[in-house]
Short mmCIF file of C-alpha atoms in Angstrom, two decimals:
data_model
loop_
_atom_site.label_atom_id
_atom_site.label_comp_id
_atom_site.label_asym_id
_atom_site.label_seq_id
_atom_site.Cartn_x
_atom_site.Cartn_y
_atom_site.Cartn_z
CA UNK A 1 -46.33 41.52 -47.97
CA UNK A 2 -45.34 38.36 -49.72
CA UNK A 3 -42.08 39.90 -50.85
CA UNK A 4 -41.21 40.92 -47.31
CA UNK A 5 -41.82 37.42 -46.00
CA UNK A 6 -39.61 35.92 -48.68
CA UNK A 7 -36.77 38.32 -47.84
CA UNK A 8 -36.99 37.45 -44.13
CA UNK A 9 -36.92 33.73 -44.91
CA UNK A 10 -33.88 34.22 -47.15
CA UNK A 11 -31.96 36.05 -44.41
CA UNK A 12 -32.80 33.28 -41.96
CA UNK A 13 -31.52 30.64 -44.31
CA UNK A 14 -28.28 32.56 -44.87
CA UNK A 15 -27.79 32.92 -41.12
CA UNK A 16 -28.49 29.21 -40.62
CA UNK A 17 -26.00 28.32 -43.35
CA UNK A 18 -23.32 30.48 -41.75
CA UNK A 19 -23.94 28.93 -38.34
CA UNK A 20 -23.74 25.42 -39.81
CA UNK A 21 -20.50 26.30 -41.55
CA UNK A 22 -19.00 27.64 -38.34
CA UNK A 23 -20.02 24.49 -36.47
CA UNK A 24 -18.43 22.24 -39.14
CA UNK A 25 -14.98 23.88 -38.90
CA UNK A 26 -14.50 23.97 -35.17
CA UNK A 27 -10.85 24.99 -35.75
CA UNK A 28 -8.79 26.77 -38.33
CA UNK A 29 -6.74 23.63 -38.98
CA UNK A 30 -9.85 21.66 -39.85
CA UNK A 31 -10.93 24.43 -42.17
CA UNK A 32 -7.46 24.47 -43.72
CA UNK A 33 -7.47 20.73 -44.32
CA UNK A 34 -10.92 20.91 -45.84
CA UNK A 35 -9.86 23.66 -48.20
CA UNK A 36 -6.64 21.85 -49.17
CA UNK A 37 -8.44 18.63 -49.98
CA UNK A 38 -11.32 20.32 -51.76
CA UNK A 39 -10.98 19.25 -55.36
CA UNK A 40 -7.68 17.47 -54.63
CA UNK A 41 -6.97 14.24 -56.55
CA UNK A 42 -4.55 11.72 -55.04
CA UNK A 43 -4.06 10.17 -58.47
CA UNK A 44 -2.38 13.24 -59.92
CA UNK A 45 1.40 13.36 -59.43
CA UNK A 46 2.76 16.74 -58.31
CA UNK A 47 5.43 18.05 -60.64
CA UNK A 48 7.80 20.98 -61.07
CA UNK A 49 8.25 23.21 -64.12
CA UNK A 50 10.26 20.42 -65.80
CA UNK A 51 7.48 17.92 -65.30
CA UNK A 52 9.46 15.90 -62.73
CA UNK A 53 8.85 15.04 -59.12
CA UNK A 54 11.84 15.05 -56.80
CA UNK A 55 11.54 12.80 -53.76
CA UNK A 56 14.17 12.93 -51.05
CA UNK A 57 14.59 9.58 -49.32
CA UNK A 58 16.26 8.93 -45.99
CA UNK A 59 16.56 6.25 -43.34
CA UNK A 60 16.69 6.61 -39.56
CA UNK A 61 18.08 3.27 -38.43
CA UNK A 62 16.70 1.90 -35.17
CA UNK A 63 18.15 -1.60 -34.98
CA UNK A 64 19.85 -4.36 -36.93
CA UNK A 65 17.59 -7.12 -35.70
CA UNK A 66 19.30 -10.09 -37.31
CA UNK A 67 21.61 -11.17 -40.10
CA UNK A 68 21.28 -14.81 -41.07
CA UNK A 69 24.22 -16.47 -42.82
CA UNK A 70 22.18 -19.52 -43.77
CA UNK A 71 19.35 -17.69 -45.55
CA UNK A 72 21.41 -14.57 -46.36
CA UNK A 73 18.71 -12.23 -45.04
CA UNK A 74 19.12 -9.03 -43.03
CA UNK A 75 16.22 -7.92 -40.86
CA UNK A 76 16.30 -4.27 -39.80
CA UNK A 77 14.00 -1.81 -38.06
CA UNK A 78 13.95 1.82 -39.22
CA UNK A 79 11.97 4.97 -39.92
CA UNK A 80 11.71 5.91 -43.58
CA UNK A 81 11.74 9.58 -44.55
CA UNK A 82 10.08 10.70 -47.79
CA UNK A 83 10.03 14.40 -48.65
CA UNK A 84 8.57 16.03 -51.78
CA UNK A 85 6.88 19.27 -52.83
CA UNK A 86 3.19 19.41 -53.77
CA UNK A 87 2.25 22.97 -54.90
CA UNK A 88 -1.42 22.23 -54.18
CA UNK A 89 -0.66 22.23 -50.46
CA UNK A 90 0.61 25.81 -50.08
CA UNK A 91 -1.29 28.42 -48.03
CA UNK A 92 -0.86 31.75 -46.31
CA UNK A 93 -0.27 30.97 -42.66
CA UNK A 94 -1.47 34.41 -41.55
CA UNK A 95 -5.03 33.55 -42.63
CA UNK A 96 -5.10 30.41 -40.53
CA UNK A 97 -3.89 31.53 -37.12
CA UNK A 98 -0.22 31.09 -38.09
CA UNK A 99 -0.51 27.36 -38.83
CA UNK A 100 2.72 26.25 -40.51
CA UNK A 101 2.17 22.50 -40.63
CA UNK A 102 -0.76 20.15 -40.57
CA UNK A 103 -1.24 16.41 -40.67
CA UNK A 104 -3.20 14.60 -43.34
CA UNK A 105 -3.82 10.91 -43.83
CA UNK A 106 -1.71 9.45 -46.61
CA UNK A 107 -4.79 7.68 -47.94
CA UNK A 108 -6.18 11.07 -49.04
CA UNK A 109 -3.08 12.57 -50.68
CA UNK A 110 -0.56 11.54 -53.30
CA UNK A 111 2.44 9.65 -51.93
CA UNK A 112 5.32 8.16 -53.92
CA UNK A 113 4.95 4.44 -54.56
CA UNK A 114 8.48 3.41 -53.61
CA UNK A 115 9.42 -0.22 -53.22
CA UNK A 116 12.51 -1.95 -51.92
CA UNK A 117 14.10 -3.82 -54.77
CA UNK A 118 15.92 -6.58 -52.86
CA UNK A 119 13.14 -7.34 -50.41
CA UNK A 120 12.60 -10.92 -49.25
CA UNK A 121 8.95 -10.29 -48.40
CA UNK A 122 5.86 -10.27 -50.54
CA UNK A 123 4.32 -7.35 -48.66
CA UNK A 124 6.34 -4.33 -49.72
CA UNK A 125 4.24 -1.72 -47.91
CA UNK A 126 5.17 -0.03 -44.68
CA UNK A 127 4.04 -1.66 -41.48
CA UNK A 128 2.11 1.43 -40.32
CA UNK A 129 0.41 4.05 -42.51
CA UNK A 130 1.08 7.13 -40.40
CA UNK A 131 -0.10 10.62 -41.31
CA UNK A 132 1.99 12.87 -43.51
CA UNK A 133 3.24 16.29 -42.43
CA UNK A 134 2.11 19.04 -44.83
CA UNK A 135 3.92 22.39 -44.59
CA UNK A 136 2.65 25.81 -45.67
CA UNK A 137 5.17 26.05 -48.53
CA UNK A 138 3.85 22.87 -50.14
CA UNK A 139 6.50 20.54 -48.74
CA UNK A 140 5.23 17.13 -47.66
CA UNK A 141 7.10 14.85 -45.29
CA UNK A 142 6.16 11.26 -44.55
CA UNK A 143 7.96 9.19 -41.89
CA UNK A 144 6.51 5.67 -41.77
CA UNK A 145 8.15 3.06 -39.51
CA UNK A 146 9.07 -0.20 -41.21
CA UNK A 147 10.71 -3.54 -40.62
CA UNK A 148 12.41 -4.81 -43.75
CA UNK A 149 13.81 -8.20 -44.65
CA UNK A 150 16.34 -7.71 -47.41
CA UNK A 151 18.68 -10.06 -49.20
CA UNK A 152 22.35 -9.74 -48.36
CA UNK A 153 25.00 -11.72 -50.20
CA UNK A 154 27.27 -13.08 -47.49
CA UNK A 155 31.01 -13.41 -47.84
CA UNK A 156 31.90 -15.92 -45.12
CA UNK A 157 35.54 -16.38 -46.06
CA UNK A 158 36.72 -14.91 -42.75
CA UNK A 159 33.98 -16.37 -40.55
CA UNK A 160 33.79 -15.73 -37.60
CA UNK A 161 36.13 -12.74 -38.05
CA UNK A 162 34.19 -11.44 -41.05
CA UNK A 163 32.51 -8.18 -41.99
CA UNK A 164 29.45 -7.92 -44.23
CA UNK A 165 28.28 -5.30 -46.71
CA UNK A 166 24.48 -5.27 -46.89
CA UNK A 167 22.46 -2.84 -49.01
CA UNK A 168 18.81 -1.80 -49.27
CA UNK A 169 17.86 -0.64 -52.76
CA UNK A 170 14.80 1.62 -53.20
CA UNK A 171 13.17 2.69 -56.45
CA UNK A 172 9.84 3.93 -57.75
CA UNK A 173 7.32 1.31 -58.73
CA UNK A 174 5.51 3.52 -61.27
CA UNK A 175 7.68 6.36 -62.54
CA UNK A 176 10.96 6.23 -64.42
CA UNK A 177 13.77 8.77 -64.39
CA UNK A 178 11.93 11.11 -66.75
CA UNK A 179 9.13 11.56 -64.20
CA UNK A 180 10.68 11.00 -60.80
CA UNK A 181 14.16 11.66 -59.46
CA UNK A 182 15.59 11.00 -56.03
CA UNK A 183 17.63 12.87 -53.48
CA UNK A 184 18.99 12.11 -50.02
CA UNK A 185 17.31 13.48 -46.91
CA UNK A 186 20.32 13.14 -44.56
CA UNK A 187 23.23 13.59 -46.89
CA UNK A 188 25.39 10.68 -47.99
CA UNK A 189 24.73 8.45 -44.98
CA UNK A 190 22.06 6.73 -42.95
CA UNK A 191 20.92 8.71 -39.94
CA UNK A 192 21.59 6.98 -36.63
CA UNK A 193 20.52 8.51 -33.36
CA UNK A 194 22.83 7.12 -30.70
CA UNK A 195 20.15 7.65 -28.04
CA UNK A 196 17.60 5.57 -29.94
CA UNK A 197 19.74 3.02 -31.74
CA UNK A 198 19.63 -0.47 -30.18
CA UNK A 199 22.88 -2.41 -30.40
CA UNK A 200 22.98 -5.88 -31.87
CA UNK A 201 24.60 -8.60 -29.77
CA UNK A 202 26.45 -10.16 -32.69
CA UNK A 203 27.10 -7.33 -35.15
CA UNK A 204 28.71 -3.92 -34.77
CA UNK A 205 27.69 -1.12 -37.13
CA UNK A 206 30.72 0.56 -38.70
CA UNK A 207 29.80 2.35 -41.92
CA UNK A 208 26.42 3.50 -43.29
CA UNK A 209 26.84 5.21 -46.67
CA UNK A 210 23.95 6.24 -48.94
CA UNK A 211 23.96 7.30 -52.59
CA UNK A 212 21.68 7.76 -55.59
CA UNK A 213 22.29 5.68 -58.71
CA UNK A 214 21.40 7.74 -61.77
CA UNK A 215 20.67 5.97 -65.02
CA UNK A 216 21.87 6.98 -68.46
CA UNK A 217 18.46 6.56 -70.04
CA UNK A 218 15.36 8.41 -68.81
CA UNK A 219 13.33 5.29 -69.40
CA UNK A 220 15.14 3.55 -66.57
CA UNK A 221 14.35 3.86 -62.88
CA UNK A 222 16.60 5.72 -60.51
CA UNK A 223 17.69 3.86 -57.41
CA UNK A 224 18.65 4.87 -53.90
CA UNK A 225 21.18 2.61 -52.17
CA UNK A 226 21.50 2.51 -48.38
CA UNK A 227 24.42 0.36 -47.25
CA UNK A 228 25.40 -0.85 -43.80
CA UNK A 229 28.83 -2.34 -43.14
CA UNK A 230 28.71 -4.71 -40.20
CA UNK A 231 31.53 -6.44 -38.36
CA UNK A 232 30.88 -9.63 -36.43
CA UNK A 233 31.75 -10.11 -32.77
CA UNK A 234 33.70 -13.41 -32.82
CA UNK A 235 33.77 -14.20 -29.09
CA UNK A 236 30.78 -16.56 -29.15
CA UNK A 237 32.09 -18.67 -32.02
CA UNK A 238 35.66 -18.69 -30.72
CA UNK A 239 34.57 -19.99 -27.31
CA UNK A 240 31.93 -22.44 -28.52
CA UNK A 241 33.32 -23.71 -31.84
CA UNK A 242 36.96 -22.92 -32.54
CA UNK A 243 38.38 -23.44 -29.06
CA UNK A 244 36.77 -26.90 -28.55
CA UNK A 245 38.04 -28.01 -31.98
CA UNK A 246 41.55 -26.84 -31.12
CA UNK A 247 41.38 -28.66 -27.78
CA UNK A 248 40.27 -31.86 -29.52
CA UNK A 249 43.19 -31.56 -31.93
CA UNK A 250 45.61 -31.02 -29.03
CA UNK A 251 44.16 -34.01 -27.21
CA UNK A 252 44.60 -36.14 -30.33
CA UNK A 253 48.36 -35.56 -30.10
CA UNK A 254 48.43 -37.62 -26.90
CA UNK A 255 46.93 -40.63 -28.66
CA UNK A 256 50.47 -41.48 -29.74
CA UNK A 257 51.68 -41.22 -26.14
CA UNK A 258 49.15 -43.82 -24.99
CA UNK A 259 50.81 -47.28 -24.59
CA UNK A 260 49.86 -49.91 -27.15
CA UNK A 261 49.21 -52.50 -24.45
CA UNK A 262 46.40 -50.29 -23.11
CA UNK A 263 44.41 -51.18 -26.23
CA UNK A 264 42.61 -47.82 -26.35
CA UNK A 265 44.55 -45.88 -28.97
CA UNK A 266 42.10 -46.46 -31.83
CA UNK A 267 39.08 -46.09 -29.53
CA UNK A 268 40.28 -42.72 -28.30
CA UNK A 269 40.99 -41.53 -31.85
CA UNK A 270 37.52 -42.51 -33.04
CA UNK A 271 35.91 -40.76 -30.05
CA UNK A 272 37.83 -37.56 -30.82
CA UNK A 273 36.85 -37.84 -34.48
CA UNK A 274 33.18 -38.10 -33.54
CA UNK A 275 33.48 -35.04 -31.31
CA UNK A 276 35.12 -33.06 -34.08
CA UNK A 277 32.40 -34.17 -36.51
CA UNK A 278 29.73 -32.69 -34.23
CA UNK A 279 31.37 -29.27 -34.34
CA UNK A 280 31.72 -29.50 -38.12
CA UNK A 281 27.99 -30.29 -38.32
CA UNK A 282 27.14 -27.27 -36.14
CA UNK A 283 29.32 -25.11 -38.33
CA UNK A 284 27.62 -26.39 -41.50
CA UNK A 285 24.23 -25.40 -40.07
CA UNK A 286 25.35 -21.77 -39.93
CA UNK A 287 26.84 -21.50 -43.39
CA UNK A 288 24.90 -20.75 -46.61
CA UNK A 289 24.62 -23.58 -49.10
CA UNK A 290 26.66 -21.79 -51.73
CA UNK A 291 30.01 -22.51 -53.32
CA UNK A 292 30.97 -18.88 -53.94
CA UNK A 293 33.32 -18.73 -50.97
CA UNK A 294 34.85 -21.30 -48.64
CA UNK A 295 35.43 -20.15 -45.04
CA UNK A 296 38.97 -20.48 -43.75
CA UNK A 297 37.61 -22.01 -40.57
CA UNK A 298 35.94 -24.74 -42.65
CA UNK A 299 39.31 -25.50 -44.20
CA UNK A 300 40.86 -25.64 -40.74
CA UNK A 301 38.15 -27.99 -39.43
CA UNK A 302 38.65 -30.22 -42.46
CA UNK A 303 42.38 -30.16 -41.76
CA UNK A 304 41.78 -31.26 -38.16
CA UNK A 305 39.52 -34.09 -39.35
CA UNK A 306 42.19 -35.26 -41.79
CA UNK A 307 44.70 -35.29 -38.93
CA UNK A 308 42.35 -37.42 -36.86
CA UNK A 309 41.90 -39.83 -39.77
CA UNK A 310 45.67 -40.05 -40.11
CA UNK A 311 46.03 -40.68 -36.37
CA UNK A 312 43.71 -43.70 -36.68
CA UNK A 313 45.72 -44.99 -39.64
CA UNK A 314 48.98 -44.50 -37.74
CA UNK A 315 47.58 -46.36 -34.72
CA UNK A 316 46.72 -49.32 -36.95
CA UNK A 317 50.27 -49.36 -38.34
CA UNK A 318 51.78 -49.16 -34.84
CA UNK A 319 49.55 -52.01 -33.67
CA UNK A 320 50.68 -54.10 -36.65
CA UNK A 321 54.37 -53.61 -35.84
CA UNK A 322 53.87 -54.11 -32.12
CA UNK A 323 52.38 -57.60 -32.44
CA UNK A 324 54.84 -58.96 -35.01
CA UNK A 325 57.39 -61.73 -34.33
CA UNK A 326 60.18 -63.52 -36.20
CA UNK A 327 57.79 -66.39 -36.89
CA UNK A 328 55.84 -64.31 -39.43
CA UNK A 329 58.12 -61.36 -40.16
CA UNK A 330 61.85 -60.91 -40.21
CA UNK A 331 63.06 -57.41 -39.50
CA UNK A 332 65.33 -56.06 -42.27
CA UNK A 333 68.74 -54.83 -41.23
CA UNK A 334 68.00 -51.45 -42.83
CA UNK A 335 65.12 -50.97 -40.45
CA UNK A 336 67.29 -51.81 -37.47
CA UNK A 337 69.92 -49.35 -38.64
CA UNK A 338 67.34 -46.64 -39.38
CA UNK A 339 65.16 -46.96 -36.29
CA UNK A 340 67.56 -48.30 -33.63
CA UNK A 341 70.71 -46.42 -34.61
CA UNK A 342 69.30 -43.20 -36.11
CA UNK A 343 65.76 -42.39 -34.95
CA UNK A 344 66.07 -43.74 -31.40
CA UNK A 345 69.00 -41.48 -30.35
CA UNK A 346 67.37 -38.57 -32.19
CA UNK A 347 64.19 -39.04 -30.15
CA UNK A 348 66.11 -39.60 -26.91
CA UNK A 349 65.27 -43.31 -26.70
CA UNK A 350 67.53 -46.29 -25.93
CA UNK A 351 66.78 -49.97 -26.42
CA UNK A 352 66.45 -51.67 -22.98
CA UNK A 353 67.94 -55.10 -23.85
CA UNK A 354 71.05 -53.46 -25.32
CA UNK A 355 71.81 -52.07 -21.89
CA UNK A 356 71.36 -55.55 -20.48
CA UNK A 357 73.67 -56.95 -23.17
CA UNK A 358 76.50 -54.61 -22.20
CA UNK A 359 76.03 -55.42 -18.53
CA UNK A 360 75.90 -59.20 -19.26
CA UNK A 361 79.15 -58.99 -21.26
CA UNK A 362 80.90 -57.35 -18.34
CA UNK A 363 79.45 -59.96 -16.01
CA UNK A 364 80.60 -62.76 -18.35
CA UNK A 365 84.17 -61.45 -18.39
CA UNK A 366 84.18 -61.26 -14.60
CA UNK A 367 82.71 -64.77 -14.30
CA UNK A 368 85.27 -66.22 -16.76
CA UNK A 369 88.26 -64.84 -14.87
CA UNK A 370 86.74 -66.00 -11.61
CA UNK A 371 86.15 -69.52 -13.00
CA UNK A 372 89.74 -69.76 -14.28
CA UNK A 373 91.02 -68.86 -10.86
CA UNK A 374 88.75 -71.46 -9.24
CA UNK A 375 89.87 -74.10 -11.77
CA UNK A 376 93.51 -73.47 -11.07
CA UNK A 377 92.88 -73.70 -7.34
CA UNK A 378 91.00 -76.98 -7.75
CA UNK A 379 93.81 -78.36 -9.96
CA UNK A 380 96.43 -77.49 -7.41
CA UNK A 381 94.39 -79.07 -4.64
CA UNK A 382 93.90 -82.18 -6.79
CA UNK A 383 97.62 -82.51 -7.39
CA UNK A 384 98.31 -82.09 -3.72
CA UNK A 385 95.90 -84.90 -2.88
CA UNK A 386 97.74 -87.48 -5.12
CA UNK A 387 100.28 -89.96 -3.67
CA UNK A 388 103.98 -89.35 -4.46
CA UNK A 389 104.20 -92.38 -6.82
CA UNK A 390 101.11 -91.21 -8.78
CA UNK A 391 102.42 -87.70 -9.00
CA UNK A 392 105.80 -89.03 -10.29
CA UNK A 393 104.00 -91.16 -12.90
CA UNK A 394 101.94 -88.22 -14.16
CA UNK A 395 105.03 -86.03 -14.55
CA UNK A 396 107.52 -88.63 -15.92
CA UNK A 397 105.23 -90.73 -18.17
CA UNK A 398 105.37 -88.43 -21.23
CA UNK A 399 109.21 -88.47 -21.16
CA UNK A 400 109.33 -92.23 -21.70
CA UNK A 401 106.57 -92.38 -24.33
CA UNK A 402 103.69 -93.37 -22.10
CA UNK A 403 100.28 -91.79 -23.02
CA UNK A 404 98.08 -90.31 -20.33
CA UNK A 405 94.41 -89.37 -20.86
CA UNK A 406 93.38 -85.94 -19.67
CA UNK A 407 90.09 -84.14 -19.65
CA UNK A 408 89.13 -80.54 -19.28
CA UNK A 409 85.93 -80.10 -17.41
CA UNK A 410 83.41 -77.76 -18.97
CA UNK A 411 81.68 -75.52 -16.45
CA UNK A 412 78.22 -74.05 -16.75
CA UNK A 413 79.39 -70.68 -18.14
CA UNK A 414 81.39 -72.30 -20.93
CA UNK A 415 84.75 -71.79 -19.25
CA UNK A 416 87.38 -74.55 -19.45
CA UNK A 417 88.56 -76.15 -16.25
CA UNK A 418 92.16 -77.29 -16.66
CA UNK A 419 91.97 -80.24 -14.31
CA UNK A 420 94.03 -83.10 -15.78
CA UNK A 421 92.69 -86.39 -14.67
CA UNK A 422 92.73 -89.91 -15.96
CA UNK A 423 89.21 -90.87 -16.96
CA UNK A 424 87.49 -94.00 -18.00
CA UNK A 425 85.55 -94.40 -21.29
CA UNK A 426 82.22 -92.43 -21.28
CA UNK A 427 79.17 -94.61 -20.92
CA UNK A 428 76.22 -94.52 -23.34
CA UNK A 429 73.85 -93.08 -20.74
CA UNK A 430 76.13 -90.10 -20.21
CA UNK A 431 76.30 -89.49 -23.97
CA UNK A 432 72.48 -89.56 -24.13
CA UNK A 433 72.29 -87.13 -21.25
CA UNK A 434 74.73 -84.82 -23.03
CA UNK A 435 72.67 -84.89 -26.24
CA UNK A 436 69.50 -84.12 -24.33
CA UNK A 437 71.28 -81.30 -22.60
CA UNK A 438 72.35 -79.90 -25.97
CA UNK A 439 68.76 -80.13 -27.25
CA UNK A 440 67.41 -78.34 -24.20
CA UNK A 441 70.11 -75.70 -24.57
CA UNK A 442 69.27 -75.22 -28.26
CA UNK A 443 65.56 -74.96 -27.41
CA UNK A 444 66.17 -72.29 -24.81
CA UNK A 445 68.45 -70.43 -27.22
CA UNK A 446 65.64 -70.50 -29.80
CA UNK A 447 63.13 -69.20 -27.26
CA UNK A 448 65.59 -66.47 -26.29
CA UNK A 449 66.07 -65.49 -29.94
CA UNK A 450 62.31 -65.36 -30.50
CA UNK A 451 61.90 -63.27 -27.39
CA UNK A 452 64.67 -60.96 -28.54
CA UNK A 453 63.05 -60.60 -31.98
CA UNK A 454 59.68 -59.97 -30.35
CA UNK A 455 61.20 -57.26 -28.19
CA UNK A 456 62.82 -55.72 -31.28
CA UNK A 457 59.43 -55.40 -32.99
CA UNK A 458 57.90 -53.91 -29.85
CA UNK A 459 60.73 -51.43 -29.59
CA UNK A 460 60.42 -50.53 -33.28
CA UNK A 461 56.68 -49.88 -32.78
CA UNK A 462 57.50 -47.69 -29.78
CA UNK A 463 60.02 -45.66 -31.80
CA UNK A 464 57.56 -45.33 -34.69
CA UNK A 465 54.82 -44.21 -32.31
CA UNK A 466 57.02 -41.52 -30.80
CA UNK A 467 58.19 -40.37 -34.24
CA UNK A 468 54.60 -40.09 -35.50
CA UNK A 469 53.65 -38.12 -32.39
CA UNK A 470 56.24 -35.44 -33.14
CA UNK A 471 55.29 -35.34 -36.82
CA UNK A 472 51.61 -35.05 -35.88
CA UNK A 473 52.31 -32.21 -33.45
CA UNK A 474 54.42 -30.43 -36.05
CA UNK A 475 51.63 -30.69 -38.65
CA UNK A 476 49.05 -29.45 -36.13
CA UNK A 477 51.15 -26.44 -35.08
CA UNK A 478 51.97 -25.49 -38.68
CA UNK A 479 48.31 -25.79 -39.73
CA UNK A 480 47.05 -23.74 -36.78
CA UNK A 481 49.63 -20.99 -37.31
CA UNK A 482 48.79 -20.91 -41.03
CA UNK A 483 45.12 -20.39 -40.18
CA UNK A 484 45.94 -17.55 -37.78
CA UNK A 485 48.27 -15.85 -40.27
CA UNK A 486 45.75 -16.28 -43.09
CA UNK A 487 42.99 -14.60 -41.09
CA UNK A 488 45.23 -11.87 -39.69
CA UNK A 489 46.66 -10.86 -43.08
CA UNK A 490 43.32 -10.75 -44.93
CA UNK A 491 42.51 -7.52 -46.75
CA UNK A 492 40.01 -5.51 -44.72
CA UNK A 493 38.55 -2.21 -45.99
CA UNK A 494 40.76 0.72 -45.06
CA UNK A 495 37.87 2.93 -43.94
CA UNK A 496 36.67 0.31 -41.46
CA UNK A 497 39.19 1.41 -38.84
CA UNK A 498 38.24 5.09 -39.09
CA UNK A 499 34.54 4.29 -38.97
CA UNK A 500 35.04 2.18 -35.86
CA UNK A 501 36.38 5.19 -33.99
CA UNK A 502 33.44 7.30 -35.13
CA UNK A 503 30.79 4.78 -34.11
CA UNK A 504 32.04 3.81 -30.68
CA UNK A 505 29.37 5.84 -28.92
CA UNK A 506 26.49 4.03 -30.62
#
C-alpha cells in the first residue's frame, strides 16, 4: 500500500514538472534561446579551427552631421555592422518550428570589443546596445547605431574650394592579429542608402572607400579603415567672404580718384582697411590654428590688406606734394620733364596754365600790333596838330646841328609808342612814382611766380595720384587673376570627377 502511494505521488510530480516546463517556454523561440544560453559563457571567444575569430565590419552611413575646420573633427551618424560566426549558436531549424533567426541581448553573448582609434570622445561604446541577430548556422550579426566624433586632419589650402579626406579607423581592443582578423561586410566601400542618407548643406559626399590594413606581425592589431572624401560647397563663403573683400578692394581703387581738396582720401582708405580686417578676422575664426598649410584665400586677403596699406601711404605722399610751394621746396627740372612732359601725355592729362600761356602769347602778339598801329595814328595826329613853323623846326633842326629831345611813351603792355615830342626834365615826384610802380610790378610778378609754382606742385600731385591709381588697379587685377588661376590649376584627385557622377542621386 505504501509503495503504491509513493508511485502515484511520483507520477504526479512528474506531470507537474512537465506542466511547469511547458508554461515556462510559451514559444519555441523562447525555448531555443534558453537552450542556446544554457551553459554559454560570454567571456569565451568563439574561434575557428585555426584558433582565430573573423569579424566582418561594415558601415551604413546615415549623415555627415558636421566637419569643423577649427577643431578638425568630423561628426557622423551611421549604423555599424559586425558579423562573426559562433559555433555554439547553431541549431536544427526543423526542431523549432522552422526558426532561422532569433534575437539575443548583446549583454548575454560574446561580442567583439572594437574601438575607433581616432575618436575624439572618451566614451567609445555605441550609443544604443541593440539586440544581436543569431542565425541557425551560428552566424551572429550586430547592427548598433552610433554617432562618432573622429579626428580629421584638414588641408585648407584650397578653402573654400577644398575637398577633405577623413577616415575612421577601427581595431580590436583586446585581440591582436593572431586571434582576430577583419573582413568587410559591404565590399570595399561604405554602404549608403540613397533613400535614407541625409545630405549635408556644406559638404557633398564623393568617395567612400573601405579597406583592411593587415600587419606583418601577428602581435599587432589589424585595422579597418573607412574613408569619406568630401567636397565643400563654396557658395556661402564666396557670397559672404570673398565677394565683399573683392568689392572693398575695387572700391579702394577709387580712393585715388577722390580729389585731394575733399580731404577724405586717408579717411576712406582707413575705413576700407577696417572693413577688410573684419573679414580677415571672420576667416581666421574658421581656420585651424596650425601652420601645416596656408590657404590661398588667406594669402589673397593679406594681399588686399597690403594694397590698402599702400593706398594710405600713397595718399600721404600725394597730400605732401599737393600742399608744397616754392617757399619750402623747389621743383627739380627732372621732375617737370618726367611728370609734365612724359607721364601727363601718357595719362591723357594736360597742364591747365600751359593752355593759358599759349593763349596769352597769341593775345600779346595781337595787342602789340594793335598798339603799334594806335601809336602811329596818334603820332600822325600829333604832327598834324603842330603849327607850320614848329613842324619846319622839327624837320630841319637836325640838318643844321640843333639837338631835339624826343621821348617814346611806354604803354601798359610794354609796347613802345613812337611819339616824338619835346619834353621837359622829369620831376622828382614822377621818378618816385616810377620807382613805386616798379616795386609794385615786381611784387605782383613774385606773387604770380609763387602762384605758378604752387599750381605746378598741385598739378604734379594730380599726375602722381592718377599714375598711382593705374598702378594700384594693375596690381589688384594681377593679384586677383593669380588667385583664380592658382585655385583653378590645383591638383585634384582624378577619381573625384567619376565619383561625382556616381553619387549625384544621393
